[in-house]
Coordinates of C-alpha atoms and ligand atoms in Angstrom, one line a residue:
M1 CA 0.5 16.5 24.1
S2 CA 3.0 17.9 27.1
K3 CA 6.1 19.5 26.1
H4 CA 7.9 16.3 26.9
A5 CA 6.5 14.8 23.9
D6 CA 9.2 13.1 21.5
S7 CA 10.5 16.3 19.9
A8 CA 11.0 14.6 16.5
H9 CA 7.3 13.6 16.3
P10 CA 5.6 16.1 17.9
T11 CA 2.5 14.2 17.3
R12 CA 3.5 11.0 19.5
P13 CA 3.5 11.0 23.5
A14 CA 6.8 10.2 24.8
V15 CA 6.0 6.5 26.3
A16 CA 7.8 4.9 29.5
W17 CA 7.4 0.9 28.9
I18 CA 8.2 -1.2 32.4
G19 CA 8.3 -4.7 31.8
L20 CA 11.0 -5.8 29.2
G21 CA 10.4 -9.7 28.8
I22 CA 9.4 -12.6 26.5
M23 CA 6.5 -9.8 25.4
G24 CA 7.2 -5.8 26.4
S25 CA 10.6 -6.0 24.5
P26 CA 9.7 -7.1 21.0
M27 CA 6.3 -4.9 21.8
S28 CA 8.5 -2.2 23.1
E29 CA 10.9 -2.0 19.8
N30 CA 7.5 -2.3 17.6
L31 CA 6.8 1.3 19.1
I32 CA 10.3 2.4 18.5
K33 CA 9.8 1.3 15.0
A34 CA 7.1 3.1 14.5
G35 CA 9.0 6.1 15.7
Y36 CA 7.9 6.6 19.2
D37 CA 10.5 7.8 22.3
V38 CA 11.0 4.8 24.5
T39 CA 11.9 4.7 27.8
G40 CA 12.1 1.6 29.7
F41 CA 13.1 -0.3 32.6
T42 CA 13.2 -3.9 33.9
L43 CA 14.9 -6.2 36.1
E44 CA 17.1 -8.0 33.7
Q45 CA 20.1 -5.5 32.6
D46 CA 20.6 -7.7 29.3
K47 CA 16.7 -6.5 28.3
L48 CA 18.0 -2.9 29.1
D49 CA 20.7 -3.2 26.5
R50 CA 18.6 -5.0 24.1
L51 CA 16.1 -1.8 24.7
T52 CA 19.2 0.2 24.0
A53 CA 20.6 -1.6 21.1
A54 CA 17.2 -1.4 19.5
G55 CA 17.1 2.8 19.7
G56 CA 15.6 3.0 23.3
T57 CA 16.5 4.8 26.7
A58 CA 17.3 2.3 29.9
A59 CA 16.5 3.7 32.7
G60 CA 18.1 3.2 36.1
S61 CA 14.3 3.0 37.9
I62 CA 10.9 3.3 37.7
A63 CA 10.7 6.7 38.7
E64 CA 13.3 8.0 36.8
A65 CA 11.5 5.7 33.4
V66 CA 8.0 7.7 33.8
R67 CA 9.1 11.1 35.2
D68 CA 8.8 12.8 31.8
A69 CA 6.4 10.4 30.1
D70 CA 3.1 11.4 28.7
V71 CA 2.0 6.8 28.5
V72 CA 3.4 4.8 30.5
I73 CA 3.1 1.1 29.5
T74 CA 3.4 -2.0 32.0
M75 CA 4.1 -5.8 30.9
V76 CA 5.0 -7.5 33.6
P77 CA 3.9 -10.8 35.4
A78 CA 1.3 -10.8 37.1
S79 CA -1.4 -8.8 39.7
P80 CA 1.4 -8.7 42.3
Q81 CA 4.1 -7.6 40.5
V82 CA 1.6 -4.6 38.9
E83 CA 0.7 -3.7 42.4
A84 CA 5.1 -3.8 43.5
I85 CA 5.4 -1.2 40.4
A86 CA 2.2 1.1 40.6
Y87 CA 2.4 1.4 44.6
G88 CA 4.2 2.6 47.4
P89 CA 7.4 5.8 47.1
D90 CA 9.3 4.6 44.1
G91 CA 5.9 3.1 42.1
I92 CA 4.3 5.1 39.0
L93 CA 1.6 6.5 40.5
E94 CA 3.8 8.6 42.7
N95 CA 6.2 9.5 40.3
A96 CA 4.3 10.0 37.1
R97 CA 3.2 13.2 36.3
A98 CA -1.0 14.2 36.5
G99 CA -2.4 13.2 33.2
T100 CA -0.2 10.3 32.5
L101 CA -2.1 7.3 30.8
L102 CA -1.1 4.3 32.4
I103 CA -2.1 1.3 29.7
D104 CA -1.0 -2.0 31.6
M105 CA -0.9 -5.1 29.1
S106 CA -0.4 -7.5 31.9
S107 CA -2.4 -10.5 32.3
I108 CA -4.1 -10.0 36.2
T109 CA -7.1 -10.4 37.7
P110 CA -9.8 -7.9 37.0
Q111 CA -10.1 -6.8 40.1
T112 CA -6.3 -5.2 40.5
S113 CA -7.0 -3.3 37.2
V114 CA -10.4 -2.1 38.6
D115 CA -8.4 -1.0 42.2
L116 CA -5.3 0.3 40.0
A117 CA -8.1 2.8 37.9
K118 CA -9.3 4.2 41.2
A119 CA -6.3 5.1 43.2
A120 CA -5.1 6.3 40.1
V121 CA -8.0 8.9 39.6
E122 CA -6.7 10.5 43.1
K123 CA -3.6 11.0 41.4
G124 CA -4.7 12.4 38.3
I125 CA -3.6 9.3 36.3
R126 CA -6.0 7.9 33.6
V127 CA -5.9 3.6 33.5
L128 CA -6.9 1.4 31.2
D129 CA -6.5 -2.4 31.0
A130 CA -4.9 -3.8 27.9
P131 CA -4.4 -7.2 28.1
V132 CA -2.8 -9.4 24.7
S133 CA -3.4 -12.1 23.4
G134 CA -1.3 -13.9 20.2
G135 CA 2.2 -14.7 22.0
E136 CA 5.6 -14.1 21.7
A137 CA 5.1 -14.6 17.9
G138 CA 2.1 -12.0 17.9
A139 CA 4.0 -9.7 19.9
I140 CA 7.5 -9.7 17.0
E141 CA 4.9 -9.4 14.3
A142 CA 2.9 -6.9 15.7
V143 CA -0.6 -9.1 15.3
L144 CA -1.6 -9.0 18.5
S145 CA -5.4 -9.4 19.9
I146 CA -5.8 -6.3 22.5
M147 CA -8.8 -6.2 24.5
V148 CA -9.3 -3.4 26.2
G149 CA -10.8 -2.2 29.6
G150 CA -11.6 1.4 30.4
G151 CA -12.9 5.2 29.4
Q152 CA -13.7 5.7 25.7
S153 CA -11.6 8.9 25.5
D154 CA -8.7 7.3 27.2
F155 CA -9.0 4.3 24.3
E156 CA -9.4 6.7 21.4
E157 CA -6.1 8.5 22.6
A158 CA -4.1 5.0 22.7
E159 CA -5.4 3.6 19.3
P160 CA -2.2 5.0 17.6
I161 CA -0.2 2.6 20.4
F162 CA -2.3 -0.3 20.0
D163 CA -1.9 -0.1 16.0
A164 CA 1.7 -0.6 16.5
L165 CA 1.5 -3.7 18.5
G166 CA -1.3 -5.2 17.5
R167 CA -4.2 -6.1 14.9
T168 CA -7.2 -6.9 16.7
I169 CA -8.0 -3.9 19.0
V170 CA -11.2 -4.0 21.1
L171 CA -12.7 -1.7 23.7
C172 CA -14.5 -4.7 25.6
G173 CA -16.3 -2.2 28.5
P174 CA -15.2 -0.5 31.9
H175 CA -11.8 -0.8 33.6
G176 CA -11.5 -4.8 34.6
S177 CA -13.8 -5.7 31.4
G178 CA -10.2 -6.3 29.3
Q179 CA -9.0 -8.8 31.8
T180 CA -11.9 -10.8 32.2
V181 CA -12.1 -11.1 28.3
K182 CA -8.5 -12.2 28.4
A183 CA -9.5 -14.8 31.1
A184 CA -11.7 -16.2 28.8
N185 CA -9.3 -16.3 25.9
Q186 CA -6.7 -18.7 28.5
L187 CA -9.4 -21.0 28.9
I188 CA -10.0 -21.1 25.3
V189 CA -6.1 -21.8 24.9
A190 CA -6.0 -24.1 27.4
V191 CA -8.6 -26.3 26.7
N192 CA -7.7 -26.0 22.9
I193 CA -3.9 -26.8 23.9
Q194 CA -5.2 -29.6 25.9
A195 CA -7.2 -31.5 23.2
C196 CA -4.7 -30.8 20.5
A197 CA -2.2 -32.8 23.1
E198 CA -4.3 -35.6 23.5
A199 CA -5.1 -35.9 19.9
V200 CA -0.9 -35.9 18.7
V201 CA -0.8 -39.1 21.7
F202 CA -3.4 -40.7 20.3
L203 CA -2.6 -40.3 16.4
E204 CA 1.1 -41.4 17.4
K205 CA 0.0 -44.2 19.0
S206 CA -2.2 -45.2 16.6
G207 CA 1.1 -45.2 14.1
V208 CA -0.1 -42.1 12.0
D209 CA 1.8 -39.7 10.1
L210 CA 1.6 -36.4 13.1
A211 CA 2.7 -34.0 10.7
A212 CA 0.4 -35.0 8.1
A213 CA -2.4 -35.3 10.5
L214 CA -1.8 -32.0 12.0
D215 CA -2.1 -30.6 8.8
V216 CA -5.3 -31.9 7.1
L217 CA -7.0 -31.4 11.0
N218 CA -5.4 -27.5 10.9
G219 CA -7.5 -27.5 7.3
G220 CA -10.8 -28.3 9.0
L221 CA -12.8 -27.5 11.6
A222 CA -10.5 -28.6 14.2
G223 CA -8.0 -26.1 12.6
S224 CA -6.8 -23.3 15.2
T225 CA -4.0 -20.4 15.7
V226 CA -3.4 -22.6 18.5
L227 CA -2.7 -25.8 16.4
T228 CA -1.0 -23.6 13.5
R229 CA 1.5 -21.4 16.2
K230 CA 1.8 -24.9 18.2
K231 CA 2.4 -27.7 15.4
D232 CA 6.2 -27.1 15.6
N233 CA 6.4 -27.7 19.0
F234 CA 4.3 -30.6 19.1
L235 CA 6.4 -32.0 16.6
N236 CA 9.6 -31.6 18.0
R237 CA 9.0 -31.8 21.6
D238 CA 10.5 -28.0 21.5
F239 CA 8.8 -26.4 25.1
K240 CA 11.4 -23.1 24.6
P241 CA 8.9 -20.8 26.1
G242 CA 6.7 -18.6 24.3
F243 CA 4.2 -18.8 27.5
R244 CA 5.5 -20.2 30.2
I245 CA 3.2 -22.8 32.1
D246 CA 3.9 -20.9 35.4
L247 CA 1.9 -18.0 33.7
H248 CA -1.3 -20.1 32.4
H249 CA -1.6 -21.5 35.4
K250 CA -2.0 -17.8 37.0
D251 CA -4.5 -17.3 34.2
M252 CA -6.4 -20.4 35.1
G253 CA -6.9 -19.4 38.9
I254 CA -8.2 -16.1 37.3
V255 CA -10.8 -17.4 35.4
T256 CA -11.8 -20.2 37.9
D257 CA -12.1 -17.7 40.3
A258 CA -13.6 -15.0 38.3
A259 CA -16.1 -17.6 36.9
R260 CA -17.2 -18.4 40.2
N261 CA -17.7 -15.3 41.5
V262 CA -20.2 -14.6 38.7
G263 CA -21.9 -18.2 39.1
A264 CA -20.4 -19.6 35.7
A265 CA -19.7 -22.9 35.6
L266 CA -16.1 -24.0 33.9
P267 CA -16.3 -28.0 34.1
V268 CA -13.5 -28.7 31.4
G269 CA -11.6 -25.6 32.3
A270 CA -11.6 -26.8 36.0
V271 CA -10.1 -30.2 34.5
V272 CA -7.4 -28.8 32.6
A273 CA -6.2 -25.9 35.7
Q274 CA -5.7 -28.7 37.3
L275 CA -3.4 -30.4 34.7
V276 CA -2.0 -27.1 34.3
A277 CA -1.2 -27.6 38.1
S278 CA 0.3 -31.0 37.8
L279 CA 2.6 -30.5 35.4
R280 CA 4.1 -27.4 36.7
A281 CA 4.2 -29.5 40.5
Q282 CA 5.8 -32.0 38.3
G283 CA 8.8 -29.2 37.7
D284 CA 7.9 -28.1 34.0
G285 CA 6.6 -24.4 34.9
G286 CA 9.6 -22.9 33.0
L287 CA 8.4 -25.0 29.8
D288 CA 5.9 -23.2 27.3
H289 CA 2.3 -24.2 27.6
S290 CA 2.6 -26.3 24.8
A291 CA 4.1 -29.1 27.4
L292 CA 0.4 -29.9 28.3
L293 CA 1.7 -32.6 25.9
R294 CA 4.1 -33.9 28.5
S295 CA 1.3 -34.1 30.8
V296 CA -0.9 -36.7 28.6
E297 CA 2.3 -38.5 27.7
R298 CA 2.6 -39.1 31.4
L299 CA -1.1 -40.1 31.5
S300 CA -0.6 -42.7 29.0
G301 CA 2.0 -44.7 30.2
A302 CA 5.5 -42.7 29.1
Q303 CA 8.3 -42.4 31.7
L304 CA 9.5 -38.3 31.0
Ligands
NAD401 P1 8.4 -12.3 31.8 O1 8.3 -13.2 32.8 O2 9.3 -12.9 30.4 O3 8.5 -10.9 31.5 C1 7.9 -10.3 32.9 C2 9.0 -9.0 32.7 O4 8.9 -8.3 33.5 C3 10.8 -8.9 33.3 O5 11.5 -8.9 32.1 C4 10.7 -8.5 34.6 O6 11.8 -7.9 34.4 C5 9.8 -7.6 34.6 N1 9.5 -7.0 35.9 C6 8.9 -8.0 37.1 N2 8.9 -7.4 38.0 C7 9.0 -5.8 37.9 C8 9.2 -5.0 38.7 N3 9.1 -5.0 39.9 N4 10.1 -4.0 38.0 C9 10.3 -3.9 36.9 N5 10.1 -4.8 35.9 C10 9.6 -6.3 36.2 O7 7.0 -12.4 31.0 P2 6.0 -12.2 29.8 O8 6.0 -13.7 29.4 O9 6.4 -11.2 28.8 O10 4.4 -12.1 30.0 C11 4.0 -10.5 31.0 C12 2.8 -10.6 30.9 O11 2.1 -10.7 29.7 C13 1.9 -11.4 31.4 O12 1.3 -11.4 32.5 C14 1.7 -12.7 30.6 O13 0.4 -13.4 31.1 C15 1.5 -11.7 29.5 N6 1.1 -12.7 28.0 C16 2.2 -13.1 27.9 C17 2.1 -14.0 26.5 C18 3.3 -14.9 25.8 O14 3.3 -15.6 25.3 N7 4.5 -15.0 27.0 C19 1.2 -14.0 25.8 C20 -0.1 -12.8 26.1 C21 -0.1 -12.5 27.3

């Protein structure tokens, strides 16, 4: 532990948090609630104000945020943003101290995670890829699944932080493994949402009480966390994100590309990837991924 560690809690590392969006804001707030000293940087001023209101410290740049940190956590949209915040003179690798543990919780390509870990070693910085599943609700409730790639001792060092953010926390293998598991997660979630959306349109057109039908379905083998979490989105046509179609489009690209690289066929996943891409092309990229329902409705004759 460095001399920069949180003085009120000498056993807790000082944390820098980069990327305070839908996920990063509630996650960083859970760390603050657990007693961590969190300094954050993100692009939106209102998110920095939210961090300050929650008891964190707002920084004016990445360099300022990471300078005195023991642990740097990143939660930005995709590989290009991870590369933008990690590399270059203003980036994390140039400005964090040797010995820092960098935990990237964004969902990105496994190769980007592998490359980042290699570049960081040259600066004496250790890296874990630690993408999450559970959505905004899971972030708020600190019940995320966290899939980790990297070294065993770095994982053990990060475990108290992960415990403050999630419930199911697993080291999946070396660098990039967390991202590979997350890609599989996104495949399962997209296909599951698509199946639920098709069932919703089928049930409504058949004149069945949708709320009653979804309740009983969710109690049987067709039940899922997707159905539990997204049922009200379907019932109320409430597609406020949540998890944006734009981000799921990115993830379907990651999983189809990674699967092709290892010779795994994803026939259903490939179709759902096209449906996600089509929804985005129709201007729905900013909606929650439960808006896959709109795509099925359009295919079934609705003018939306
Ligand atoms: P978001 O768009 O709400 O937030 C991203 C944040 O990154 C923004 O606040 C933005 O300011 C910040 N950012 C981007 N570039 C930056 C830069 N150069 N410097 C500093 N900050 C920068 O996205 P989100 O929904 O919170 O998702 C973040 C990651 O988590 C994505 O990889 C996503 O796939 C993944 N994820 C999201 C969910 C979800 O339900 N939203 C669930 C699991 C995983």
